[in-house]
Amino acid sequence: MIMLLVFIIVFLPDALTTWRADGLQPFTRDDLQ
């Protein structure tokens, strides 16, 4: 449960930024680096 919460806190902002940058297109882990 703790790991899931940490994952959400760390990953979600990056995901939202990537979606916004890509026009809500799917992204891969490589795109975040």
Coordinates of C-alpha atoms in Angstrom, one line a residue:
M1 CA 0.0 0.0 0.0
I2 CA 2.8 2.4 0.9
M3 CA 4.7 1.6 -2.3
L4 CA 1.5 2.3 -4.3
L5 CA 1.1 5.6 -2.7
V6 CA 4.7 6.6 -3.3
F7 CA 4.4 5.4 -6.9
I8 CA 1.3 7.6 -7.4
I9 CA 3.0 10.7 -5.9
V10 CA 6.1 10.3 -7.9
F11 CA 4.7 9.0 -11.2
L12 CA 1.4 11.0 -11.6
P13 CA 2.9 14.5 -12.0
D14 CA 5.3 13.1 -14.7
A15 CA 2.4 11.3 -16.4
L16 CA 0.2 14.4 -16.5
T17 CA 3.1 16.5 -17.8
T18 CA 3.8 14.0 -20.5
W19 CA 0.2 13.6 -21.5
R20 CA -0.1 17.4 -21.8
A21 CA 3.0 17.6 -23.9
D22 CA 2.0 14.8 -26.2
G23 CA -1.6 15.8 -26.6
L24 CA -3.0 13.1 -24.4
Q25 CA -1.3 10.4 -26.4
P26 CA -0.1 7.2 -24.7
F27 CA 3.5 7.3 -23.5
T28 CA 6.2 4.8 -22.7
R29 CA 8.7 4.8 -19.8
D30 CA 11.4 5.9 -22.2
D31 CA 9.5 9.1 -22.9
L32 CA 9.8 10.1 -19.2
Q33 CA 13.6 10.0 -19.3

